[in-house]
PDB file of C-alpha atoms in Angstrom:
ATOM      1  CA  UNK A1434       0.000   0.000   0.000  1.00  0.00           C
ATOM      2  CA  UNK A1435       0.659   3.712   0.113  1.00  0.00           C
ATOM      3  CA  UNK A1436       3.271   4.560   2.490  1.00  0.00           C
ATOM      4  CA  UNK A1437       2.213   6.447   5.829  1.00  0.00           C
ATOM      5  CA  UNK A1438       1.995  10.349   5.792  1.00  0.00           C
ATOM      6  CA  UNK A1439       3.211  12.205   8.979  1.00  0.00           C
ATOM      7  CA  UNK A1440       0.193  14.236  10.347  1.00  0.00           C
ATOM      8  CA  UNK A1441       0.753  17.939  10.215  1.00  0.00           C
ATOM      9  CA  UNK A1442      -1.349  18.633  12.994  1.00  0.00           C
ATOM     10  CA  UNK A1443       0.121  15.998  15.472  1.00  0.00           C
ATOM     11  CA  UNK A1444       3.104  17.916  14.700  1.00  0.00           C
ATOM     12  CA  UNK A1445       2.061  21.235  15.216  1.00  0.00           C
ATOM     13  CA  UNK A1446       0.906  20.011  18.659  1.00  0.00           C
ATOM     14  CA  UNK A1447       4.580  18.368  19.138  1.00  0.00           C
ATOM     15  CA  UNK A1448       6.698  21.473  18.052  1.00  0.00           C
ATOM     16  CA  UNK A1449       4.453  24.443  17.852  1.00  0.00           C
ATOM     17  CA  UNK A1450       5.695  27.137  15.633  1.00  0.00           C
ATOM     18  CA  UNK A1451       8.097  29.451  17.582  1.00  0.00           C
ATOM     19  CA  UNK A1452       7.270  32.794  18.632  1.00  0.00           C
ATOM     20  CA  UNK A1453       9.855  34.282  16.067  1.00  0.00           C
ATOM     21  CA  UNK A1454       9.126  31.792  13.448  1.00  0.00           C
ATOM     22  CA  UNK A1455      10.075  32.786   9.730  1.00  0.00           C
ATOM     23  CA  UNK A1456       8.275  30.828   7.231  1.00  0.00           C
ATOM     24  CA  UNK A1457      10.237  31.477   4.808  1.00  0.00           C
ATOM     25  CA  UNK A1458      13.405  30.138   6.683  1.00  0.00           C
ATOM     26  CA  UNK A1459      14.056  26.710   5.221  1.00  0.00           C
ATOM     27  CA  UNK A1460      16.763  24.434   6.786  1.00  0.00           C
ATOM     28  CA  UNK A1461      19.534  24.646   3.723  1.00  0.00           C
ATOM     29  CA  UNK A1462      19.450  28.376   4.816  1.00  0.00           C
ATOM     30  CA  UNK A1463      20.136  27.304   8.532  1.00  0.00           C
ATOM     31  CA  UNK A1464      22.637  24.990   7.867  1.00  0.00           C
ATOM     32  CA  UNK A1465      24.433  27.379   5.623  1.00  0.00           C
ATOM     33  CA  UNK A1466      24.880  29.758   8.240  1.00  0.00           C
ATOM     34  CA  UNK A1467      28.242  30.477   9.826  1.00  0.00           C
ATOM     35  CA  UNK A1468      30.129  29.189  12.688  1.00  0.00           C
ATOM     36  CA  UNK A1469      29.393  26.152  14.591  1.00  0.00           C
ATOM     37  CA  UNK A1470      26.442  24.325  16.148  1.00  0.00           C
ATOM     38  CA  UNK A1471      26.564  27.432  19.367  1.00  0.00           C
ATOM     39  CA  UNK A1472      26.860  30.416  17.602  1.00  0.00           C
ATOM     40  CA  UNK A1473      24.238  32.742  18.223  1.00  0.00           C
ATOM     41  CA  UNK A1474      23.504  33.078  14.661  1.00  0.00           C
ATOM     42  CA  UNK A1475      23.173  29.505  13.965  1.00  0.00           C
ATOM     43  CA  UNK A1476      20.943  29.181  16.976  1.00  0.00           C
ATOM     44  CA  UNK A1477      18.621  32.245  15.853  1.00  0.00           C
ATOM     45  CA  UNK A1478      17.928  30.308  12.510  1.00  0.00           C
ATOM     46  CA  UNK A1479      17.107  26.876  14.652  1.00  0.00           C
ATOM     47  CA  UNK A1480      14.827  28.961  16.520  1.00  0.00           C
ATOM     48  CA  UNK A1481      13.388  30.305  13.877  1.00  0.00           C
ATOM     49  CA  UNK A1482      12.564  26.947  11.782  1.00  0.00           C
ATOM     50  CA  UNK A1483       8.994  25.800  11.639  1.00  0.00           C
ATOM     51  CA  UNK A1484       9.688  22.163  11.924  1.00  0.00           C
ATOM     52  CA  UNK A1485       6.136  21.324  11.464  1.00  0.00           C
ATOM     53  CA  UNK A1486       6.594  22.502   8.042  1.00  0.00           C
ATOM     54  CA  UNK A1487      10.249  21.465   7.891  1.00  0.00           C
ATOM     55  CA  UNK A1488       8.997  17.966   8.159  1.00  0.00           C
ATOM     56  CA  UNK A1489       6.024  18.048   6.227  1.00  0.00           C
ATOM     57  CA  UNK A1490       6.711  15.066   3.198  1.00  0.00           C
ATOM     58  CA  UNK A1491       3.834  16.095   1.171  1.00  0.00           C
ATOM     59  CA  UNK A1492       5.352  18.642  -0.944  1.00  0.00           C
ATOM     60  CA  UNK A1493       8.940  16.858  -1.491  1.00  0.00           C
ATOM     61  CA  UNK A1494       9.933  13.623  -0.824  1.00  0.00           C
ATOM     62  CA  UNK A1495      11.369  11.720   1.784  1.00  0.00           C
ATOM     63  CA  UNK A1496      14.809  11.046   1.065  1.00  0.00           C
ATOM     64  CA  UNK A1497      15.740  14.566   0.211  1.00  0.00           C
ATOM     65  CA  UNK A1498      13.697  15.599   2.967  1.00  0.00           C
ATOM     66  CA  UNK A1499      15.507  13.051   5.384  1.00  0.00           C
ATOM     67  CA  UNK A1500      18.470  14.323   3.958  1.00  0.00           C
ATOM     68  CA  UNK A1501      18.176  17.848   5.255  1.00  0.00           C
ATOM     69  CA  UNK A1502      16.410  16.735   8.652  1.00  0.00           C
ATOM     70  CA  UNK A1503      19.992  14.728   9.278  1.00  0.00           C
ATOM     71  CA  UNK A1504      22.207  17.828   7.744  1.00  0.00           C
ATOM     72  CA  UNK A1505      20.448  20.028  10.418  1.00  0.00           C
ATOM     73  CA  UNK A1506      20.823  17.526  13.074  1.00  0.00           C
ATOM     74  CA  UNK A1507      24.136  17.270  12.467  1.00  0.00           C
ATOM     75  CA  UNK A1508      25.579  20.774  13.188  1.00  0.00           C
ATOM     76  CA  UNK A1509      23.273  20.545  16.513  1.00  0.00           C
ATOM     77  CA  UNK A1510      24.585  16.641  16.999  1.00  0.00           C
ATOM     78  CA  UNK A1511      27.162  18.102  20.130  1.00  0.00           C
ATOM     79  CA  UNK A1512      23.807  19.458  21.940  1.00  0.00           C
ATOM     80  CA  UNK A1513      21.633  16.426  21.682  1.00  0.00           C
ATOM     81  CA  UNK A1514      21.227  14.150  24.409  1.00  0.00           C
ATOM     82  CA  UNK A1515      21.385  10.650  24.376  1.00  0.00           C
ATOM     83  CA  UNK A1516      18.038  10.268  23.568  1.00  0.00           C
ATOM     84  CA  UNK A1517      18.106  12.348  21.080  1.00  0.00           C
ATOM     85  CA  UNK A1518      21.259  11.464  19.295  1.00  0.00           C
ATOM     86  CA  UNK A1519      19.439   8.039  19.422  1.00  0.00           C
ATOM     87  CA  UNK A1520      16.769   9.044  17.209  1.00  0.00           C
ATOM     88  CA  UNK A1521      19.512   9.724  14.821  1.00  0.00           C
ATOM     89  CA  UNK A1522      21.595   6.675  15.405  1.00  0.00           C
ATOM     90  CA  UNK A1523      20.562   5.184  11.806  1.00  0.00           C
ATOM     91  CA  UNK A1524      21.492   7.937   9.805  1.00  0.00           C
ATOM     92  CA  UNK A1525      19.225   9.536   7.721  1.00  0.00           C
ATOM     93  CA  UNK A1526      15.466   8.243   8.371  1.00  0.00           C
ATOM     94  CA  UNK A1527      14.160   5.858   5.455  1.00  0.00           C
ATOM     95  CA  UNK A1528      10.052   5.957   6.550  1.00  0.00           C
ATOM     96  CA  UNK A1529       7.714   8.926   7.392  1.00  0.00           C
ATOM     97  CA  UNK A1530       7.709   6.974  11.243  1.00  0.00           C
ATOM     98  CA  UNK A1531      11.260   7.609  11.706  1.00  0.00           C
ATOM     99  CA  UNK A1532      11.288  11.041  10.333  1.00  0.00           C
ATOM    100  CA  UNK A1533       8.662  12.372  12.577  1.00  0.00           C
ATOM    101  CA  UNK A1534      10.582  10.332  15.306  1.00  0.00           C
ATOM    102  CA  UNK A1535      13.418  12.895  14.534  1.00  0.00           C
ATOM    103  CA  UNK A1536      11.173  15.663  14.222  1.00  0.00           C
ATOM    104  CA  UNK A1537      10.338  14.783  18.187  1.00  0.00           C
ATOM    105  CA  UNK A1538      14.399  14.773  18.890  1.00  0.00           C
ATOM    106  CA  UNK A1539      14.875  18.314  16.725  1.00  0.00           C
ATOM    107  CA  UNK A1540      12.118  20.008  18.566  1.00  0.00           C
ATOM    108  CA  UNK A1541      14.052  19.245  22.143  1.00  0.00           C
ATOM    109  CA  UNK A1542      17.044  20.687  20.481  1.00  0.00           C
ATOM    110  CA  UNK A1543      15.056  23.850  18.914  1.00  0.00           C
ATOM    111  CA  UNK A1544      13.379  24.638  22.600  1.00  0.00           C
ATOM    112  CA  UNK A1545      17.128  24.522  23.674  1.00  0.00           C
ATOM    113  CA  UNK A1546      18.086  27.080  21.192  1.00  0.00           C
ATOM    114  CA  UNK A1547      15.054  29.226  21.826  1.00  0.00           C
ATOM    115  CA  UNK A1548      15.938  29.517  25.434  1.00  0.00           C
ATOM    116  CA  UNK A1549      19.894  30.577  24.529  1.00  0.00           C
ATOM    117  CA  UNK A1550      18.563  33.268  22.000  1.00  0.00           C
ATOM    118  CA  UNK A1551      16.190  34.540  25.117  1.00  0.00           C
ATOM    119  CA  UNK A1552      19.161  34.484  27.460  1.00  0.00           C
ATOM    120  CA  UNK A1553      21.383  36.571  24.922  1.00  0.00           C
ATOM    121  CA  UNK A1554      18.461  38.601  23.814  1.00  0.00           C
ATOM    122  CA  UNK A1555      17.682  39.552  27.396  1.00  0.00           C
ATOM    123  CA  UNK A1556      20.724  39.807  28.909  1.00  0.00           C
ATOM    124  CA  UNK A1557      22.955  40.126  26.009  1.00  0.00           C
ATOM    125  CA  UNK A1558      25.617  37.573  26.945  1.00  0.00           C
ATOM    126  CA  UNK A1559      26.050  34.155  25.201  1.00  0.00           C
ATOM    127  CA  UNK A1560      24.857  31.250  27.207  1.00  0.00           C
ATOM    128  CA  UNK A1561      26.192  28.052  27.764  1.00  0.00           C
ATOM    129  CA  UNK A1562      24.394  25.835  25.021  1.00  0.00           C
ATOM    130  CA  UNK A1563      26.016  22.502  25.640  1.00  0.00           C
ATOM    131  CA  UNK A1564      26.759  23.041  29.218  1.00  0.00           C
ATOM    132  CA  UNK A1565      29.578  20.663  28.410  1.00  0.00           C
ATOM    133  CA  UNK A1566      32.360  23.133  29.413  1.00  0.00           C
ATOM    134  CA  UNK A1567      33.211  23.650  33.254  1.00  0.00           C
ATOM    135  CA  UNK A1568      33.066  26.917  34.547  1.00  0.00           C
ATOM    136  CA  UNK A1569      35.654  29.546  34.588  1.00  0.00           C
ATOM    137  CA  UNK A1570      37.078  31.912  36.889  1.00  0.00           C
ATOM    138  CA  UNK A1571      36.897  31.018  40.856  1.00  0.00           C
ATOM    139  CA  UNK A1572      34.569  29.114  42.605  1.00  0.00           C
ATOM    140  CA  UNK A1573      32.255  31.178  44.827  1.00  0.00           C
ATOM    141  CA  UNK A1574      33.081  28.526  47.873  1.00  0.00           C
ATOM    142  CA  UNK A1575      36.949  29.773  47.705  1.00  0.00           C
ATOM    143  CA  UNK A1576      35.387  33.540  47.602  1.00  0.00           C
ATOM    144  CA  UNK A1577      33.978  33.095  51.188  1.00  0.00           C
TER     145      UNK A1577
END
């Protein structure tokens, strides 16, 4: 039979669009921006994707749009947990299941860089994306 189609509406409900959500952003223009998977201007453009229509098959088809989902995953890949990166573990997905399945692990990531863009829009410093780095400078218990 006819293979499954994702359901635009489950995925609206999943990932709804963000607040600063450009709908004519597409994800070959996010992962053609410079520097790596933290800079701010990388993270504006994740923020800014509509992944409902990102991963919407029914206007081009899966494998190229599998392709892109994976591209974009990629430059985030160092900010994914493990359950994310295990969403991802198979490379690129092959059926509309484990697209939307990625979808789910993208939209983690995108809340992620929604709340970094907040933190530099409001207080105009760059946050700590990956939180993988310790901290600098000295420890406020050797202060006291």
């Amino acid at each position: 039979g006819a293979p499954p189609t994702i359901d635009g509406g489950a995925l609206a409900l999943l990932a709804p669009p963000p607040p600063g959500r450009n709908a004519s952003l597409t994800v070959a223009g996010v992962t053609g921006l410079p520097g790596n998977g933290t800079s701010i201007d990388f993270l504006r453009g994740v923020a800014g994707l509509d992944l409902p229509q990102v991963l919407d098959i029914s206007a081009v088809d899966l494998p190229a749009r599998a392709q892109e989902v994976f591209r974009l995953y990629h430059r985030l890949e160092k900010n994914a947990t493990k359950e994310e990166a295990s969403a991802f573990e198979g490379g690129r997905a092959t059926t509309a299941e484990q697209l939307q399945l990625q979808g789910e692990a993208l939209a983690a990531l995108q809340l992620r860089a929604l709340g970094a863009v907040a933190v530099v829009d409001c207080e105009g410093g760059v946050p700590d994306f990956d939180h993988d780095k310790s901290g600098g400078g000295i420890p406020i218990m050797l202060m006291a």
